[in-house]
XYZ file of C-alpha atoms in Angstrom:
325
model
C 27.109 13.478 43.475
C 30.066 12.058 45.548
C 33.377 12.234 43.574
C 35.378 9.073 43.901
C 38.822 8.217 42.276
C 39.812 4.615 41.854
C 43.512 3.709 42.407
C 44.943 0.656 40.923
C 48.411 -0.701 40.852
C 49.059 -3.332 38.233
C 51.927 -5.619 37.160
C 51.716 -8.079 34.186
C 47.915 -8.374 34.292
C 47.232 -7.645 30.571
C 45.000 -10.773 30.395
C 42.970 -9.784 33.473
C 42.879 -6.013 33.959
C 40.410 -5.458 31.152
C 37.731 -7.295 33.145
C 38.567 -5.270 36.324
C 38.310 -1.965 34.469
C 35.145 -3.074 32.824
C 33.598 -3.792 36.202
C 34.537 -0.393 37.428
C 33.094 1.414 34.358
C 29.777 -0.502 34.964
C 29.278 1.109 38.282
C 25.852 2.569 39.020
C 27.754 5.400 40.469
C 30.608 6.015 38.024
C 34.015 7.106 39.355
C 35.360 10.509 38.383
C 38.649 8.767 37.307
C 40.558 5.551 37.311
C 44.205 6.111 38.082
C 46.340 3.049 37.044
C 50.030 2.866 38.020
C 51.879 0.219 35.972
C 54.575 -1.182 38.164
C 57.011 -1.973 35.372
C 54.978 -4.601 33.466
C 56.778 -6.610 30.809
C 53.630 -7.877 29.183
C 51.000 -5.916 26.991
C 49.446 -4.138 29.863
C 49.896 -0.646 28.512
C 48.281 -1.369 25.190
C 45.321 -3.076 26.739
C 44.655 -0.216 29.277
C 45.078 2.452 26.771
C 42.735 0.810 24.345
C 39.796 1.158 26.819
C 37.590 4.142 26.522
C 36.961 5.819 29.854
C 38.275 8.374 32.491
C 41.535 6.420 32.809
C 44.885 8.018 33.660
C 47.761 5.560 33.035
C 51.227 6.043 34.553
C 54.189 3.709 34.149
C 56.999 3.505 36.790
C 59.945 1.307 37.488
C 59.107 -1.797 39.598
C 58.826 -0.863 43.264
C 56.312 -3.568 44.466
C 52.524 -3.435 44.805
C 52.411 -1.386 47.938
C 54.544 1.383 46.696
C 52.887 1.283 43.258
C 49.494 1.750 44.938
C 50.809 4.664 47.018
C 51.863 6.382 43.803
C 48.293 5.787 42.367
C 46.727 7.163 45.449
C 48.715 10.265 45.553
C 47.930 10.955 41.878
C 44.146 10.816 42.540
C 42.349 14.146 42.383
C 39.069 13.370 44.239
C 38.403 13.673 47.870
C 37.398 9.936 48.197
C 39.672 7.150 46.977
C 38.523 3.522 46.357
C 41.134 0.905 45.741
C 40.903 -2.186 43.585
C 43.521 -4.908 42.811
C 44.183 -5.400 39.139
C 42.634 -8.758 38.813
C 39.516 -8.244 41.181
C 36.064 -7.262 40.275
C 33.351 -5.007 41.771
C 29.740 -5.628 41.468
C 27.640 -2.703 39.961
C 26.586 -1.351 43.388
C 30.014 -1.205 44.956
C 30.384 2.550 44.716
C 26.815 3.388 45.123
C 26.591 1.582 48.452
C 29.803 3.272 49.579
C 28.133 6.523 48.868
C 24.957 5.463 50.733
C 27.072 4.357 53.670
C 28.807 7.733 53.823
C 25.444 9.440 53.694
C 24.243 7.508 56.657
C 27.540 8.102 58.648
C 28.940 11.199 57.182
C 31.867 11.464 59.841
C 33.190 8.058 58.752
C 36.522 8.294 56.811
C 37.316 4.573 56.283
C 34.680 2.340 54.633
C 34.909 -1.387 53.958
C 32.528 -4.025 52.683
C 32.036 -7.764 52.681
C 33.478 -9.601 49.669
C 33.462 -12.968 48.005
C 36.066 -14.732 45.924
C 36.401 -16.266 42.472
C 38.969 -17.954 40.293
C 41.105 -21.158 40.410
C 41.316 -21.395 44.161
C 37.977 -19.833 45.087
C 35.981 -21.356 47.911
C 32.459 -22.023 46.949
C 30.075 -19.734 48.876
C 32.951 -17.937 50.697
C 32.525 -14.469 51.989
C 35.013 -12.519 54.057
C 32.592 -12.188 57.108
C 32.765 -15.975 57.377
C 36.376 -15.683 58.749
C 35.709 -13.096 61.321
C 36.295 -14.758 64.785
C 33.511 -14.948 67.342
C 33.561 -11.829 69.541
C 35.208 -9.522 67.112
C 31.855 -7.611 66.619
C 31.280 -7.251 70.425
C 30.796 -3.681 71.695
C 29.588 -2.516 68.257
C 25.979 -1.646 67.349
C 24.173 -4.133 65.218
C 24.053 -3.312 61.383
C 21.013 -1.450 60.335
C 18.351 -2.650 57.906
C 20.584 -1.797 54.944
C 23.593 -3.730 56.386
C 25.412 -0.617 57.420
C 27.294 -0.604 60.620
C 29.116 2.352 62.356
C 32.310 1.516 64.281
C 33.349 5.065 65.066
C 36.899 6.098 65.945
C 39.387 4.395 68.225
C 39.163 0.913 66.618
C 42.980 0.007 66.313
C 42.679 -2.683 68.957
C 39.927 -4.431 67.256
C 41.834 -4.435 63.945
C 45.080 -5.673 65.477
C 43.025 -8.603 66.789
C 41.719 -9.319 63.390
C 41.720 -7.446 60.107
C 38.802 -8.255 57.666
C 39.629 -5.468 55.277
C 40.799 -6.037 51.800
C 41.789 -3.046 49.701
C 39.496 -3.957 46.741
C 36.513 -3.606 49.108
C 37.700 -0.427 50.977
C 37.446 3.375 50.429
C 38.884 6.252 52.340
C 38.965 9.963 52.515
C 42.035 11.726 51.067
C 42.280 13.657 54.288
C 42.422 10.415 56.268
C 44.986 8.914 54.037
C 47.190 11.902 54.257
C 46.715 12.342 58.045
C 47.454 8.682 58.915
C 50.659 8.546 56.821
C 49.138 6.201 54.285
C 51.036 3.339 52.703
C 54.657 2.856 53.945
C 56.744 1.721 50.999
C 59.120 -0.167 53.289
C 56.477 -3.009 53.302
C 55.735 -2.759 49.576
C 56.733 -6.345 48.705
C 55.260 -8.010 51.823
C 52.138 -10.157 51.260
C 50.342 -8.066 54.029
C 51.633 -4.570 53.236
C 47.940 -3.339 53.066
C 47.231 -4.317 56.758
C 49.818 -1.650 57.783
C 47.823 1.025 55.870
C 44.489 -0.195 57.466
C 45.860 0.014 60.903
C 47.044 3.511 60.385
C 43.663 4.468 58.951
C 41.550 2.930 61.731
C 43.886 4.601 64.290
C 43.261 8.128 62.779
C 39.663 8.107 61.509
C 36.093 6.869 62.214
C 35.191 3.479 60.552
C 31.999 2.145 58.906
C 31.260 -1.173 57.176
C 28.691 -2.676 54.774
C 27.550 -6.230 55.299
C 26.622 -6.586 51.620
C 29.076 -8.319 49.271
C 29.927 -5.616 46.752
C 33.366 -6.943 45.395
C 34.961 -10.240 44.599
C 38.723 -11.042 44.916
C 40.433 -13.519 42.516
C 42.072 -16.391 44.174
C 44.927 -18.048 42.304
C 46.003 -21.609 42.780
C 49.141 -22.067 44.726
C 50.683 -23.485 47.928
C 48.045 -21.971 50.285
C 49.552 -23.207 53.641
C 53.136 -21.998 52.797
C 51.729 -18.644 51.680
C 49.877 -18.370 54.906
C 52.957 -19.216 57.022
C 54.999 -16.589 55.143
C 52.343 -13.852 55.426
C 51.883 -14.442 59.155
C 55.758 -14.226 59.625
C 55.785 -10.986 57.750
C 52.777 -9.718 59.723
C 54.582 -10.277 63.058
C 57.673 -8.556 61.624
C 55.606 -5.580 60.454
C 54.028 -5.265 63.846
C 57.432 -5.527 65.503
C 58.490 -2.631 63.236
C 55.463 -0.611 64.240
C 56.335 -1.056 67.785
C 59.858 0.116 67.267
C 58.782 3.087 65.176
C 56.595 4.201 68.019
C 53.487 5.335 66.064
C 51.118 3.074 67.998
C 49.990 4.792 71.304
C 50.648 3.059 74.562
C 47.012 2.251 75.216
C 47.161 -0.282 72.309
C 50.356 -2.056 73.327
C 48.591 -4.944 74.909
C 46.619 -5.538 71.699
C 49.884 -5.083 69.801
C 51.780 -7.645 71.725
C 48.853 -10.050 71.446
C 48.752 -9.514 67.759
C 52.394 -10.264 67.316
C 52.126 -13.495 69.308
C 48.957 -14.598 67.404
C 50.723 -14.089 64.050
C 53.689 -16.278 65.147
C 51.349 -18.960 66.471
C 49.505 -18.901 63.127
C 52.714 -19.077 61.251
C 53.774 -22.055 63.246
C 50.506 -23.921 62.685
C 50.754 -23.393 58.938
C 54.398 -24.492 59.004
C 53.505 -27.744 60.708
C 51.134 -28.407 57.703
C 54.067 -27.864 55.492
C 56.395 -30.150 57.629
C 58.652 -27.092 57.999
C 59.565 -27.848 61.629
C 62.414 -25.369 61.709
C 60.140 -22.471 60.951
C 57.645 -23.818 63.435
C 60.215 -23.959 66.256
C 61.699 -20.527 65.447
C 58.249 -18.861 65.586
C 57.164 -20.612 68.752
C 60.376 -19.762 70.421
C 59.375 -16.067 70.419
C 55.837 -16.660 71.780
C 54.867 -16.597 75.462
C 54.133 -20.047 76.627
C 50.649 -18.948 77.837
C 49.561 -18.141 74.323
C 50.441 -21.647 72.805
C 47.530 -24.076 73.299
C 48.093 -27.675 74.361
C 47.658 -29.107 70.791
C 50.314 -26.937 69.342
C 52.662 -27.556 72.179
C 52.351 -31.345 71.517
C 53.071 -30.761 67.828
C 56.124 -28.564 68.769
C 57.418 -31.569 70.906
C 56.925 -33.872 67.966
C 58.761 -31.483 65.698
C 61.938 -31.812 67.857
C 62.099 -35.545 67.338
C 64.280 -37.145 64.437
C 62.741 -36.663 61.113
C 61.984 -40.209 60.344
C 60.193 -40.701 63.682
C 58.112 -37.404 63.110
C 57.055 -38.738 59.611
C 56.132 -41.989 61.258
C 53.972 -40.371 63.882
C 52.285 -38.176 61.265
C 51.569 -40.958 58.684
C 47.988 -41.609 57.873
C 46.345 -43.969 60.232
C 44.648 -46.715 58.164
C 43.085 -48.172 61.323
C 40.490 -45.481 61.403
C 41.942 -43.770 64.622
C 43.197 -40.678 62.910
C 46.723 -39.303 62.272
C 48.939 -37.182 64.503
């Protein structure tokens, strides 16, 4: 039987983590251990976790951010395979058993990820992660088999720089790959997209396989979605800039890297427009080649340079039925 460790970083989730652990313990293929690193919680998390009966190893550390806390959890895991789960997400009972079946089908794969849904205050009815994958992203890959399994193989970094459909809760990797790739960089621990950096490293250094079946669900909390998206895209561009400076991305991926940096800044500008944050919009677009800014966004950028009162007038809802700017 495949031995799998589960790595969880938690912070002030005493009211939610019990559900997460319960779903993990209900797996058709039980994990060998659940390693939980408490990132300096100030609530009742420790008592809640320690009251649960199961193969749980709890460790408490000073607050270092979610990325570095998960790095600690992964490094404490003892199994050859490591699955990750956010402290407020949930797995369906077949999550680990399908990972094992996928690995049996493609034994050289070292990085596995699955489709996932969402739940919670800000969940989108009927949403699943594959819905957001852009047209053309699957090009060049074999079709999924009858079980929904698909083999990407190695050398997939360019594809995942263009778009990253991986969320840690739905992913599993071999210990060897994690160590070989460099794993989580704690420098990015507090960024909203720290996990993308780990994914890029993993798909650069190991073969990839996926599962079309939804085996996990991520909790979406209510909040200012557009502002969060603008910030995350700015952070993503900065993280990619840092990767370029650090030199760990081979030259053959540099075109994809530059394309990804520009796309992140364009997305940040688009979300900033929705927030009426014109300064951020201008700052991001100033760093993007003109050829990568579409006509609609260029027009919005021109409007954003006008006096605020005029901009607001141009953007006011059009009650005549002709639409707004």
